[in-house]
PDB file of C-alpha atoms and ligand atoms in Angstrom:
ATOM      1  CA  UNK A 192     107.505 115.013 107.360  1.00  0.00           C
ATOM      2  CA  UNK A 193     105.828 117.133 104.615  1.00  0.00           C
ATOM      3  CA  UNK A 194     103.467 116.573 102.254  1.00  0.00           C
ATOM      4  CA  UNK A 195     104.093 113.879  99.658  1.00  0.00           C
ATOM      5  CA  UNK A 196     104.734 116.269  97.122  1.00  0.00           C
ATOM      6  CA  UNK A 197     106.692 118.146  98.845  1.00  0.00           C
ATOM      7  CA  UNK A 198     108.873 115.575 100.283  1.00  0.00           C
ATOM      8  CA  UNK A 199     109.065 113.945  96.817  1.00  0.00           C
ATOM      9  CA  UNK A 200     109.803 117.051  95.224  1.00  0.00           C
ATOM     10  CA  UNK A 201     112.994 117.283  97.970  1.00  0.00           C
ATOM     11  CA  UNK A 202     114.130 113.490  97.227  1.00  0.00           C
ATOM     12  CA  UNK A 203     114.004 114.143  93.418  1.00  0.00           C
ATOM     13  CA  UNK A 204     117.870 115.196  92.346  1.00  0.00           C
ATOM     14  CA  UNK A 205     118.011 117.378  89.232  1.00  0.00           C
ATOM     15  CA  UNK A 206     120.799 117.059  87.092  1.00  0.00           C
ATOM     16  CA  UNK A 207     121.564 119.703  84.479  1.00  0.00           C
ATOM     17  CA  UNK A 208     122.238 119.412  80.965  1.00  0.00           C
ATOM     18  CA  UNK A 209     121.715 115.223  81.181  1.00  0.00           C
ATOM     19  CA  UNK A 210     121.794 113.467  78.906  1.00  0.00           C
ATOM     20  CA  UNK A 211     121.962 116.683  76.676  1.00  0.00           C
ATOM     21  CA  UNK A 212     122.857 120.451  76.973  1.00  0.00           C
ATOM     22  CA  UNK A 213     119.426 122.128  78.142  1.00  0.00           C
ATOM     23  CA  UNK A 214     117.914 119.260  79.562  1.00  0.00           C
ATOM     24  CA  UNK A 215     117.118 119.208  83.372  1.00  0.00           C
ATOM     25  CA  UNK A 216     117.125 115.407  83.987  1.00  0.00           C
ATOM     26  CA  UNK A 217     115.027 114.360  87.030  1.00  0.00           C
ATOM     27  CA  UNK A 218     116.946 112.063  88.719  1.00  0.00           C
ATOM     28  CA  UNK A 219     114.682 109.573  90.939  1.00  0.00           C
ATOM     29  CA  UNK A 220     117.119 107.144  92.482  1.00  0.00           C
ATOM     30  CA  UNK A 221     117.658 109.553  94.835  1.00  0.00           C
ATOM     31  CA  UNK A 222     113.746 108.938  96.015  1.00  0.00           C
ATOM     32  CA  UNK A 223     113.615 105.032  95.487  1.00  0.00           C
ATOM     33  CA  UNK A 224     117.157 104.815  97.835  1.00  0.00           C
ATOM     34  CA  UNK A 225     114.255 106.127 100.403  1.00  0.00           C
ATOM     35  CA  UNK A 226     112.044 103.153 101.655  1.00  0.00           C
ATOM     36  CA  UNK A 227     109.608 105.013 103.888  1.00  0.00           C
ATOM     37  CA  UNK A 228     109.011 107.684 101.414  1.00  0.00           C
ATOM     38  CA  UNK A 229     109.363 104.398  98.382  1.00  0.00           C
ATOM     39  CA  UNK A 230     106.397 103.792 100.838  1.00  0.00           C
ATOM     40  CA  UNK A 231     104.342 106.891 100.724  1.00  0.00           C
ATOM     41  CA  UNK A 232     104.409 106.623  97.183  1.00  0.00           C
ATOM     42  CA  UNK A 233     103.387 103.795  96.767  1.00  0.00           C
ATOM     43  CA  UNK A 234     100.357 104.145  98.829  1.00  0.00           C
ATOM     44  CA  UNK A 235      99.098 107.082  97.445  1.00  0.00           C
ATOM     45  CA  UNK A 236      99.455 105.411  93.550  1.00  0.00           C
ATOM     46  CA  UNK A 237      97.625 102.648  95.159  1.00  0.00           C
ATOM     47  CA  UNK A 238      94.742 104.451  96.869  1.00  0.00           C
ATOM     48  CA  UNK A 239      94.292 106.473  93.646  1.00  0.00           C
ATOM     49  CA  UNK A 240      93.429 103.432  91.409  1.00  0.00           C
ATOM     50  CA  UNK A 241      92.095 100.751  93.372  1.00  0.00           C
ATOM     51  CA  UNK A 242      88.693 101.622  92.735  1.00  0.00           C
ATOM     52  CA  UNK A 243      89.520 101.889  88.990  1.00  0.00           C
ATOM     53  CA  UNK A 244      88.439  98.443  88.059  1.00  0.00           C
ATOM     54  CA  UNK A 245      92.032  97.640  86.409  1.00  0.00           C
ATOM     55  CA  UNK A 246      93.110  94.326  84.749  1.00  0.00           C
ATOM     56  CA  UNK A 247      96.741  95.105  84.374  1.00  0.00           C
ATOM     57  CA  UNK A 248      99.547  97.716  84.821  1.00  0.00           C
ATOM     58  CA  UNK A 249     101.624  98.202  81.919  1.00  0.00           C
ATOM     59  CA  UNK A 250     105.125 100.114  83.212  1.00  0.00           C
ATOM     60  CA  UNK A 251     107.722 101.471  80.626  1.00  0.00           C
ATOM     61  CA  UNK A 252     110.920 100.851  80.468  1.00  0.00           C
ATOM     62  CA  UNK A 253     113.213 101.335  82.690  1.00  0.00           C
ATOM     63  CA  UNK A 254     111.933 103.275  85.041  1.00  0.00           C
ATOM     64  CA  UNK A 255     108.246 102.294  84.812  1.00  0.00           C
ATOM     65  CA  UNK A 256     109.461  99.356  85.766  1.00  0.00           C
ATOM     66  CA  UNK A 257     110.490 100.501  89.204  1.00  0.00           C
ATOM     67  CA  UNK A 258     107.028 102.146  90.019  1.00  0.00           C
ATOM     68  CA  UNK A 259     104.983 100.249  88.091  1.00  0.00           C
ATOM     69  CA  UNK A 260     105.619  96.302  88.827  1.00  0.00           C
ATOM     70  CA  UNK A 261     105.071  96.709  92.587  1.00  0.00           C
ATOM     71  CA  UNK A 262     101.910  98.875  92.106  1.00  0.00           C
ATOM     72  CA  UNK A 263     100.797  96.375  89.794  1.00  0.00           C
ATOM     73  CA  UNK A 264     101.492  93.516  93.087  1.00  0.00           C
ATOM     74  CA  UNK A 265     100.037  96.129  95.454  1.00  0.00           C
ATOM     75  CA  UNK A 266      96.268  95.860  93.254  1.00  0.00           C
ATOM     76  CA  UNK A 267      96.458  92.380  92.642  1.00  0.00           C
ATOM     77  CA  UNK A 268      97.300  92.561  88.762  1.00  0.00           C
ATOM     78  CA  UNK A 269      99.191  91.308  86.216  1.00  0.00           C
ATOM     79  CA  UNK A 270     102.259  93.390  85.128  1.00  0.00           C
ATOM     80  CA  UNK A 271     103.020  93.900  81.271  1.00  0.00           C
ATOM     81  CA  UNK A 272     106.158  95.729  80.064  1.00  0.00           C
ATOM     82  CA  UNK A 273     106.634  97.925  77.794  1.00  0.00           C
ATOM     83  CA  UNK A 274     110.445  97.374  76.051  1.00  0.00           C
ATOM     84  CA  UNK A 275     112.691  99.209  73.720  1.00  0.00           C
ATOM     85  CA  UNK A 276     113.317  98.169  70.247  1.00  0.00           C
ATOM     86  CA  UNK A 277     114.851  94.596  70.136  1.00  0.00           C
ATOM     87  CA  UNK A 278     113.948  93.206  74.001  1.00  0.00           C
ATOM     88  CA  UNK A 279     110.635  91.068  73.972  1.00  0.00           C
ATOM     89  CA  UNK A 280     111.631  87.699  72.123  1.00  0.00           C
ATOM     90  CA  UNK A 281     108.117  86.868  71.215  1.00  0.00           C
ATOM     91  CA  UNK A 282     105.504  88.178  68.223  1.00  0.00           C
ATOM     92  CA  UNK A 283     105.348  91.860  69.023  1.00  0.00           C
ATOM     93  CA  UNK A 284     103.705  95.392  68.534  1.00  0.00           C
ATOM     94  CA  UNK A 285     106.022  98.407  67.877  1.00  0.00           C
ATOM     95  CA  UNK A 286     105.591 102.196  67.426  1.00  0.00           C
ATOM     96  CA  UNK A 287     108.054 104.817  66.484  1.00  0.00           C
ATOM     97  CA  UNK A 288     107.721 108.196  68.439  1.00  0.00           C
ATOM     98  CA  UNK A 289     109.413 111.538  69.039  1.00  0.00           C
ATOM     99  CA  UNK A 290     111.348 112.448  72.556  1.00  0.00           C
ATOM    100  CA  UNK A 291     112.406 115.688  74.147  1.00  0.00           C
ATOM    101  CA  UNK A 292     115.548 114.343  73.393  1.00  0.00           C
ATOM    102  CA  UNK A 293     115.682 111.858  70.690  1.00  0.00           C
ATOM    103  CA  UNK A 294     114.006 109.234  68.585  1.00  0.00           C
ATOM    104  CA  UNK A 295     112.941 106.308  70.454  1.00  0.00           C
ATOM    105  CA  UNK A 296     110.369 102.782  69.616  1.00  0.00           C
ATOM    106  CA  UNK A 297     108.423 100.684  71.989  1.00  0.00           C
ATOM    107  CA  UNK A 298     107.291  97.393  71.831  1.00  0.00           C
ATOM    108  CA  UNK A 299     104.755  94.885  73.396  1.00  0.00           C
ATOM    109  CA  UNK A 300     104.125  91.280  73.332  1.00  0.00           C
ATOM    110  CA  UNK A 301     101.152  90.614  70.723  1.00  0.00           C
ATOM    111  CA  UNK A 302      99.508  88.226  73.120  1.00  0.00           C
ATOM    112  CA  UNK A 303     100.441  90.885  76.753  1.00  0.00           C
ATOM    113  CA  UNK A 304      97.000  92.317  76.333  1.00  0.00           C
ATOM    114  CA  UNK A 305      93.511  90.635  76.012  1.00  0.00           C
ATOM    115  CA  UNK A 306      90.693  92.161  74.072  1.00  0.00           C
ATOM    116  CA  UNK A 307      88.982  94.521  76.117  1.00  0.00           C
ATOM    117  CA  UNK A 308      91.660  94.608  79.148  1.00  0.00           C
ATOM    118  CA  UNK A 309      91.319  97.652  81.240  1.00  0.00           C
ATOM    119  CA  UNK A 310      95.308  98.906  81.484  1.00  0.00           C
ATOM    120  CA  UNK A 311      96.810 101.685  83.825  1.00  0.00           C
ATOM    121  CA  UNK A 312     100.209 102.831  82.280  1.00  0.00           C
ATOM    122  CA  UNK A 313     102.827 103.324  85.010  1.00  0.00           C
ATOM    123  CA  UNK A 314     106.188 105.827  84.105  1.00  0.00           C
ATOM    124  CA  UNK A 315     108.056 107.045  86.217  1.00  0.00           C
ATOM    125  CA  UNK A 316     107.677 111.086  85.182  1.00  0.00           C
ATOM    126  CA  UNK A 317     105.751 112.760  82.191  1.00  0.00           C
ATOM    127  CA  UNK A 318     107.550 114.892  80.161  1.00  0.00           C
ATOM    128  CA  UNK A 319     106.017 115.902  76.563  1.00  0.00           C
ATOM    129  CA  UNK A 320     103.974 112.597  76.825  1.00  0.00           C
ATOM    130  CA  UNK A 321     105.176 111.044  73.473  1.00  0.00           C
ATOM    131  CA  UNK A 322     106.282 108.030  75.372  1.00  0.00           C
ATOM    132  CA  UNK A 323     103.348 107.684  77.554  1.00  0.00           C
ATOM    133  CA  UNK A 324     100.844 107.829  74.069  1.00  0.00           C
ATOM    134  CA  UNK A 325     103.223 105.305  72.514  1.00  0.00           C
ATOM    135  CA  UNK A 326     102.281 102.802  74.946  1.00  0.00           C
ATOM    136  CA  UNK A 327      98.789 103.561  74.985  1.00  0.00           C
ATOM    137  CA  UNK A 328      98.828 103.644  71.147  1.00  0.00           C
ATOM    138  CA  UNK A 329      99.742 100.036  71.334  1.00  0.00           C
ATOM    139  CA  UNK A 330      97.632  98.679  74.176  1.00  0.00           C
ATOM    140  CA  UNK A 331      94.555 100.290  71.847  1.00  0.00           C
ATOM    141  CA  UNK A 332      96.384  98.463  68.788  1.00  0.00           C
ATOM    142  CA  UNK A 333      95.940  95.318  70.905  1.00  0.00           C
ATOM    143  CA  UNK A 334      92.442  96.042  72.179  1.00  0.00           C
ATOM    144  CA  UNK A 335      92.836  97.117  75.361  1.00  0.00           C
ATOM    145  CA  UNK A 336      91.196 100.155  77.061  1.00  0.00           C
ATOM    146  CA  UNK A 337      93.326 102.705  78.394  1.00  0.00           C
ATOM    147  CA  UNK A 338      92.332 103.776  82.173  1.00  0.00           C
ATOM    148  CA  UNK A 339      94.395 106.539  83.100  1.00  0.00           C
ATOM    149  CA  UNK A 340      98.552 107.056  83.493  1.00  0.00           C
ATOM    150  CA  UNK A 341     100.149 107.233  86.658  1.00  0.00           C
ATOM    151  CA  UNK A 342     103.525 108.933  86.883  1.00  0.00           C
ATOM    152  CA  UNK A 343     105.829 110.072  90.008  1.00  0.00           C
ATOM    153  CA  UNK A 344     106.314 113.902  89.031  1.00  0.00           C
ATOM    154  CA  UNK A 345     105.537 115.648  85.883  1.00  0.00           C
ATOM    155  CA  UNK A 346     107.099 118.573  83.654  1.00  0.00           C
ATOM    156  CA  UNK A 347     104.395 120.619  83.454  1.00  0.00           C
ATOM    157  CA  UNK A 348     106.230 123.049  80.913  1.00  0.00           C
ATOM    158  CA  UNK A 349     106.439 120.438  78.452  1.00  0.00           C
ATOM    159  CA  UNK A 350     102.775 119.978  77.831  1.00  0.00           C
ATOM    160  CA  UNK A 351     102.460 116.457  78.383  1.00  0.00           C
ATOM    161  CA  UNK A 352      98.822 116.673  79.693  1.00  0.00           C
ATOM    162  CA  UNK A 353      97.810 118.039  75.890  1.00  0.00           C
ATOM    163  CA  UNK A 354      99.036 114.905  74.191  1.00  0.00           C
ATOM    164  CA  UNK A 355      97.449 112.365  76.395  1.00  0.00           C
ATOM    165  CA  UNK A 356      93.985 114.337  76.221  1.00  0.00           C
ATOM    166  CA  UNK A 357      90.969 112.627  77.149  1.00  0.00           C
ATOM    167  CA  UNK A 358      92.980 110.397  79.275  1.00  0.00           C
ATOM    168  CA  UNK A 359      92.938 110.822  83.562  1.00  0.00           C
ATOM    169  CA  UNK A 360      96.439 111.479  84.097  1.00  0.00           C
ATOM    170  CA  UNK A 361      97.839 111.172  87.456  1.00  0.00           C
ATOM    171  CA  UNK A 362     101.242 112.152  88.810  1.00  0.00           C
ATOM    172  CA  UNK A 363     102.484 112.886  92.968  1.00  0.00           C
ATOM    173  CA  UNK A 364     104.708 115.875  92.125  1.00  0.00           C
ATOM    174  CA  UNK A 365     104.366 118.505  89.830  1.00  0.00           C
ATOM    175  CA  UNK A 366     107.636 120.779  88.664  1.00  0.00           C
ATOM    176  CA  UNK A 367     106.720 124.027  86.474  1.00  0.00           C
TER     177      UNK A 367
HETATM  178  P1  LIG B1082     108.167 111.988  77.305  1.00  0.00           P
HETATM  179  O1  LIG B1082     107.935 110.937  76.279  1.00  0.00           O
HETATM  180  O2  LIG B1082     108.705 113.250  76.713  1.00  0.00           O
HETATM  181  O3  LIG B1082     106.973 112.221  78.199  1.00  0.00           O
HETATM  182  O4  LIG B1082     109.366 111.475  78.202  1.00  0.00           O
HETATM  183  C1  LIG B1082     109.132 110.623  79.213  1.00  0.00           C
HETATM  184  C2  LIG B1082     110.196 109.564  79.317  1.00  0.00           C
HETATM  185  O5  LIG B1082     111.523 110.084  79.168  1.00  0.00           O
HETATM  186  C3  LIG B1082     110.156 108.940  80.659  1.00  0.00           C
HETATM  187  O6  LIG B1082     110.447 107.575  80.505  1.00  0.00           O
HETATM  188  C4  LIG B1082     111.206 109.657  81.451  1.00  0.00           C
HETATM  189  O7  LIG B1082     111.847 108.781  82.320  1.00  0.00           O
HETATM  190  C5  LIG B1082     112.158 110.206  80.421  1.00  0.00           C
HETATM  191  N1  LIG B1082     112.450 111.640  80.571  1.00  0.00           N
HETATM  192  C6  LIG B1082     112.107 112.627  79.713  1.00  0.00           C
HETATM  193  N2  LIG B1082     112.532 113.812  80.134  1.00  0.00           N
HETATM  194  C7  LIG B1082     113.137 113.608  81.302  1.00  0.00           C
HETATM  195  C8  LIG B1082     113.769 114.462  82.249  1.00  0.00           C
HETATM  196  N3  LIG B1082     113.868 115.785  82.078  1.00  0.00           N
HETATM  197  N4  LIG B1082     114.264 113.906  83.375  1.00  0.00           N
HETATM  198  C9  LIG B1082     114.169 112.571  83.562  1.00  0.00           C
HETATM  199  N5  LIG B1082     113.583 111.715  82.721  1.00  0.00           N
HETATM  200  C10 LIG B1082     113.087 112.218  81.586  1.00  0.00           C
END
């Protein structure tokens, strides 16, 4: 055994040019097919906010889904998702926003957040960020206070620390 990063770094399968030519696509079923390390993970995204006086863990989809719903069990807190254009069936907030490889929206349920909830967004890697603000950009619409964002690994190349300025940004395995 390693440390966390380290052995994260290992379990995390790149594949090249996915889902378009240039793009190095971190691939992290490899790690969740892992339970101990699943495990390790999860403990150290636990220890690092349970002190941070959360109300809920919002986790984007798909993969903040995977990390963030049983972080969100793990501190005692309600989950809320964040869905793609067209999911939630209820009154919703949306935002349009720019990816490192396409267009994409997000969407919350209108009544998800309370005024003054303090939220932890959970992804499952940061890339330039864009995704990551979208979802804070509507947890602020709906009066919630951003805490921090927790992620699994992190392309540092791509910035993604500069976007969500201001912010405490937190992420197990770093890739330059
Ligand atoms: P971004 O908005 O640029 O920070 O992109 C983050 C979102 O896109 C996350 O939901 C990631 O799962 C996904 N994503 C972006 N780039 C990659 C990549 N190179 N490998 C895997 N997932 C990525």
């Amino acid at each position: 055994m390693g440390s966390l990063e380290a052995d994260v770094r290992k379990s995390i399968r790149t594949i090249p040019d996915y889902p378009k030519k240039g793009i190095p696509f971190k691939d992290l079923t490899t790690l969740w097919r892992n339970g101990k390390l699943n495990r390790r993970v999860a403990d150290a995204l636990e220890k690092k906010w349970k002190g941070a006086k959360l109300d809920k863990v919002v986790g984007i989809e798909a993969r903040g889904f995977i990390v963030g719903a049983p972080l969100a069990d793990r501190l005692g807190l309600g989950f809320v998702p964040a869905r793609k254009v067209g999911k939630l069936p209820a009154k919703k907030v949306s935002v349009n926003y720019e990816l490192e490889y396409g267009r994409q929206g997000l969407e919350m349920h209108s009544d998800s957040i309370s005024k003054g909830d303090r939220v932890l967004v959970v992804d499952d890697l940061l890339a330039t960020g864009g995704t990551s603000k979208a979802a804070a950009t509507l947890v602020e619409r709906l009066g919630g206070k951003v805490v921090g964002f927790a992620f699994v690994t992190e392309l540092k190349s791509l910035n993604g620390r500069r976007k969500l300025a201001g912010y405490d940004v937190y992420s197990l395995a770093k890739y330059d």
